[in-house]
PDB file of C-alpha atoms in Angstrom:
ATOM      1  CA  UNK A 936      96.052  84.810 106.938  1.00  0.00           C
ATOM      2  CA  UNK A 937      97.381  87.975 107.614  1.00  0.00           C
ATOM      3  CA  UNK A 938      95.456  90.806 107.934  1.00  0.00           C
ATOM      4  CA  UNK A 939      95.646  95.003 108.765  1.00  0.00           C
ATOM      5  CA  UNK A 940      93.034  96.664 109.820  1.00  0.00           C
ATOM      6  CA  UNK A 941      93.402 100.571 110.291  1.00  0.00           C
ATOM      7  CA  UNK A 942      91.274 102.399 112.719  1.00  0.00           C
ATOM      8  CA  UNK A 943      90.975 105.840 114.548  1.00  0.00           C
ATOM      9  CA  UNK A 944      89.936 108.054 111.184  1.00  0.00           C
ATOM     10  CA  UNK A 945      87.145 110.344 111.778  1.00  0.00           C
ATOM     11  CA  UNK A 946      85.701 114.075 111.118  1.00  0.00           C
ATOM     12  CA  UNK A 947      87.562 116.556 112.801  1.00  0.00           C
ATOM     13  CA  UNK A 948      87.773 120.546 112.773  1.00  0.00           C
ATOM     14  CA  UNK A 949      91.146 122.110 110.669  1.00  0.00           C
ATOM     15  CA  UNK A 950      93.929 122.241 113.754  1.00  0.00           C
ATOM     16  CA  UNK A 951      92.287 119.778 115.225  1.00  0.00           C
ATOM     17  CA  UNK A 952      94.424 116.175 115.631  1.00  0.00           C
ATOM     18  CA  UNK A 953      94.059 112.518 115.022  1.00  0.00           C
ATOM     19  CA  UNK A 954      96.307 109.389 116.025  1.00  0.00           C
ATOM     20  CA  UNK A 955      95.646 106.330 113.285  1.00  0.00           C
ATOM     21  CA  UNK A 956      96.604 102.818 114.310  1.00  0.00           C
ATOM     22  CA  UNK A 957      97.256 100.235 111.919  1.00  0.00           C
ATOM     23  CA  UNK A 958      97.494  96.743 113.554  1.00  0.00           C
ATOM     24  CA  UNK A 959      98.475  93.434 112.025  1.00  0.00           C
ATOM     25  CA  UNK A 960      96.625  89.868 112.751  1.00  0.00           C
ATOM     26  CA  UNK A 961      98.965  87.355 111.513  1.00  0.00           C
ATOM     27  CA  UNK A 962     102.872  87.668 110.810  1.00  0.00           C
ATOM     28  CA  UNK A 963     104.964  90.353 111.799  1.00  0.00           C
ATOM     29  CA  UNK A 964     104.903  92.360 108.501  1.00  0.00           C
ATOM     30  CA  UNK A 965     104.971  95.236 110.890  1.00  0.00           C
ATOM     31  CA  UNK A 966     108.666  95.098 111.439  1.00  0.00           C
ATOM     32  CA  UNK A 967     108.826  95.309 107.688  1.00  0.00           C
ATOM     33  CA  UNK A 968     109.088  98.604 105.639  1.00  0.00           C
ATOM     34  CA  UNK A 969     105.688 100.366 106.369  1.00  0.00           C
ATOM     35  CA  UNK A 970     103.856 103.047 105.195  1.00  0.00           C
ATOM     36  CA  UNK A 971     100.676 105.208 105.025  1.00  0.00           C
ATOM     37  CA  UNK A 972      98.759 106.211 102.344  1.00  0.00           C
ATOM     38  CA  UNK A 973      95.767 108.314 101.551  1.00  0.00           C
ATOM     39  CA  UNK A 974      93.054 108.447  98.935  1.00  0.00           C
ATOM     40  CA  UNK A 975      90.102 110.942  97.517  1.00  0.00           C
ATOM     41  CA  UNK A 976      87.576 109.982  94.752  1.00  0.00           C
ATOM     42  CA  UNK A 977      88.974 110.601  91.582  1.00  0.00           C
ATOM     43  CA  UNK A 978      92.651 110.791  92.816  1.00  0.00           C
ATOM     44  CA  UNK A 979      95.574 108.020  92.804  1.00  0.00           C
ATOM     45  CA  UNK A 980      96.609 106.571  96.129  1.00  0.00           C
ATOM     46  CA  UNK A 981      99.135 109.475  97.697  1.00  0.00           C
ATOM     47  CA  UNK A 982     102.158 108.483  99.864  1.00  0.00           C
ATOM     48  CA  UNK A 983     102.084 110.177 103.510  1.00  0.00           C
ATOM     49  CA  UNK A 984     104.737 108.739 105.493  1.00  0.00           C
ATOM     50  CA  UNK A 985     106.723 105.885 105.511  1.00  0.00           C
ATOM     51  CA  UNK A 986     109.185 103.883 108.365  1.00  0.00           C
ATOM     52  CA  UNK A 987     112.108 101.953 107.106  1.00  0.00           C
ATOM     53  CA  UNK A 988     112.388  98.016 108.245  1.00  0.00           C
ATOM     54  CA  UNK A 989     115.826  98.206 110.401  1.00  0.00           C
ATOM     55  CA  UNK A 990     117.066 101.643 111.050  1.00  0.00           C
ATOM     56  CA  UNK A 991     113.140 103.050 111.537  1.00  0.00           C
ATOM     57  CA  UNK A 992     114.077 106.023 109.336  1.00  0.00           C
ATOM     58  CA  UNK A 993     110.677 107.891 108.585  1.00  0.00           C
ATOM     59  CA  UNK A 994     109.823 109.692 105.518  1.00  0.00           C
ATOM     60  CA  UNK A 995     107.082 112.206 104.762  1.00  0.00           C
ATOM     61  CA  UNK A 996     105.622 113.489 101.799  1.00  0.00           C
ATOM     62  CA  UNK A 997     106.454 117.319 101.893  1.00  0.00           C
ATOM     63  CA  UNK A 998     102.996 119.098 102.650  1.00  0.00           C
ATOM     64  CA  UNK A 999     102.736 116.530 106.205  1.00  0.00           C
ATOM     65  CA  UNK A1000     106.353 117.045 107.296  1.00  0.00           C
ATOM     66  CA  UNK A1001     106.284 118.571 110.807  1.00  0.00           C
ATOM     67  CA  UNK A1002     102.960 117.968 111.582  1.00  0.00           C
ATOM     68  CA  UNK A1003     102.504 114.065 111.160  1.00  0.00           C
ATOM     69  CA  UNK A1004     104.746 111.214 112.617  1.00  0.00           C
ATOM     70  CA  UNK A1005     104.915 108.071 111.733  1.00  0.00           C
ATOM     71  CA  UNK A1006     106.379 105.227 114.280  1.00  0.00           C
ATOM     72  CA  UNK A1007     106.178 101.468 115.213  1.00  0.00           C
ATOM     73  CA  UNK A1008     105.687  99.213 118.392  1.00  0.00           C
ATOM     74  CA  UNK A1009     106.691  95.837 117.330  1.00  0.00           C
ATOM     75  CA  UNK A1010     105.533  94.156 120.335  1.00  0.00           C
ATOM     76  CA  UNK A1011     101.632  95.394 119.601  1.00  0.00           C
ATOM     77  CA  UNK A1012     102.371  94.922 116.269  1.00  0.00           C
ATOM     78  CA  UNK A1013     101.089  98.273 115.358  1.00  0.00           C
ATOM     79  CA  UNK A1014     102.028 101.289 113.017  1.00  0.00           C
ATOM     80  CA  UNK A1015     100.690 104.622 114.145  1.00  0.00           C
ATOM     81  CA  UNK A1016     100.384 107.844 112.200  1.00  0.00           C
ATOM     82  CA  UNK A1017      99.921 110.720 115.326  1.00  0.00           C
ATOM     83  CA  UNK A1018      98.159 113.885 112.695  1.00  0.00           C
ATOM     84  CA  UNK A1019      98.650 117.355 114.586  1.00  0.00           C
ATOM     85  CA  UNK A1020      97.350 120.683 113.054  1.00  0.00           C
ATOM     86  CA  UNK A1021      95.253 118.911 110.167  1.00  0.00           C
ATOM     87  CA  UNK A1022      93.918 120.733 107.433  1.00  0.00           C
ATOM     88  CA  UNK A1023      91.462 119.999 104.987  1.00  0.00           C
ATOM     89  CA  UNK A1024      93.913 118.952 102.435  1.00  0.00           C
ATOM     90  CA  UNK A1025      94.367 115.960 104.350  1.00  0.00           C
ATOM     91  CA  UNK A1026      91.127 114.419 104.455  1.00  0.00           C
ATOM     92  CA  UNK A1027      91.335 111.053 102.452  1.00  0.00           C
ATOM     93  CA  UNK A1028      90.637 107.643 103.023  1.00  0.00           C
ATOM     94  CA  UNK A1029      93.956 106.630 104.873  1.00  0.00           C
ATOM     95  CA  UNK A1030      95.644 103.013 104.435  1.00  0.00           C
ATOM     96  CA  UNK A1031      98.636 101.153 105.656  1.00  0.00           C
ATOM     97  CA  UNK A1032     100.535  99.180 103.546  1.00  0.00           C
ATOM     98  CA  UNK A1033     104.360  96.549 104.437  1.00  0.00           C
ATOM     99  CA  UNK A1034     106.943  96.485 101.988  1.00  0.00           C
ATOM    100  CA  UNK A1035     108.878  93.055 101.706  1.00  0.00           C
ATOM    101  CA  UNK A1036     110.545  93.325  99.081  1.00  0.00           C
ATOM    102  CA  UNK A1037     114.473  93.889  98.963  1.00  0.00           C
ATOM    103  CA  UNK A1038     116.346  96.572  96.819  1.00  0.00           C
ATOM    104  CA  UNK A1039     115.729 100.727  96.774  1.00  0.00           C
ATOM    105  CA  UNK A1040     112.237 101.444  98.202  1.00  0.00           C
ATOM    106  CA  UNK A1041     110.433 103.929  95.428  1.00  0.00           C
ATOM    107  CA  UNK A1042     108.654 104.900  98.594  1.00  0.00           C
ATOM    108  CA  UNK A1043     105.710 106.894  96.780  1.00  0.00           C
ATOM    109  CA  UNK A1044     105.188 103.535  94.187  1.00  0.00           C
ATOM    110  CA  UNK A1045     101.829 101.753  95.111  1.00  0.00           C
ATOM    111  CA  UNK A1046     103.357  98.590  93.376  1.00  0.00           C
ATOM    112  CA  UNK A1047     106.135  97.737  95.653  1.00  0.00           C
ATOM    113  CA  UNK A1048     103.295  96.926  98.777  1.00  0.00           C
ATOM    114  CA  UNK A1049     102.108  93.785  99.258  1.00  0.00           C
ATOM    115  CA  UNK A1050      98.606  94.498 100.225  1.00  0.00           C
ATOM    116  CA  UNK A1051      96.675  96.941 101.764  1.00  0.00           C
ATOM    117  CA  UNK A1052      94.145  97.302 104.893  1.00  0.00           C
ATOM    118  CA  UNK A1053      90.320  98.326 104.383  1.00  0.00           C
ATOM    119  CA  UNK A1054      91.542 102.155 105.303  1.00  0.00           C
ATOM    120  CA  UNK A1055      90.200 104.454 107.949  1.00  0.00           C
ATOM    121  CA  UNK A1056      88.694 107.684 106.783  1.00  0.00           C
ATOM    122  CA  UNK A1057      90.014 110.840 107.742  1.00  0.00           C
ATOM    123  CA  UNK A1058      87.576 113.881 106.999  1.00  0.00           C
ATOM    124  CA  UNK A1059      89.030 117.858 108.020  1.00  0.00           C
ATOM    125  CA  UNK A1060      86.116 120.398 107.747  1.00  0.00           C
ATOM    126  CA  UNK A1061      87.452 123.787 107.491  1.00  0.00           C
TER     127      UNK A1061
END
């Protein structure tokens, strides 16, 4: 059965950085579509950065862009997300998530993932 299992979350100062793995037991969704996600109580899962299946083209949501990258080692089947100059606006319960499916990717749409890991928080104090 595959699995993903996100680790390296934890509470960090504002500026300070963090470098979140995401590692697959299983298949090699990995070399899939991927992205990261993050969550707060009361809020709706928020995309933060996704890396396209072939061509490794990243996307980030707007607020992350030049201070979060996203990238891929297929061989150790992991996805990282490397979080510089974080700010307390980030802090959220941060998941990983393959895409499979075929057509556009609505990046930012929850439904088109096949499953998710058990996330990894991520807590900024200011």
């Amino acid at each position: 059965q595959v699995r993903l299992v996100e680790s390296g979350g934890g509470l960090v100062q504002a500026g300070d950085s963090l470098r979140l793995s995401c590692t697959e037991s299983g298949r090699t969704l990995i070399t899939y579509s991927m992205a990261w996600f993050r969550q707060t109580p009361g809020k709706e899962r928020e995309f933060v950065a996704g890396l396209t299946r072939f061509a490794g083209t990243p996307y980030y949501v707007d607020s992350v862009k030049g201070r979060f990258t996203i990238s891929r080692d297929n061989a150790d089947k992991t996805l990282t997300l490397q979080m510089n100059s974080l700010k307390s606006e980030d802090t959220g319960l941060y998941y990983c998530a393959p895409r499979t499916g075929g057509g556009p990717w609505d990046y930012a749409n929850t439904r088109q993932y096949d499953f998710w890991g058990q996330g990894t928080p991520v807590t900024v104090s200011s």
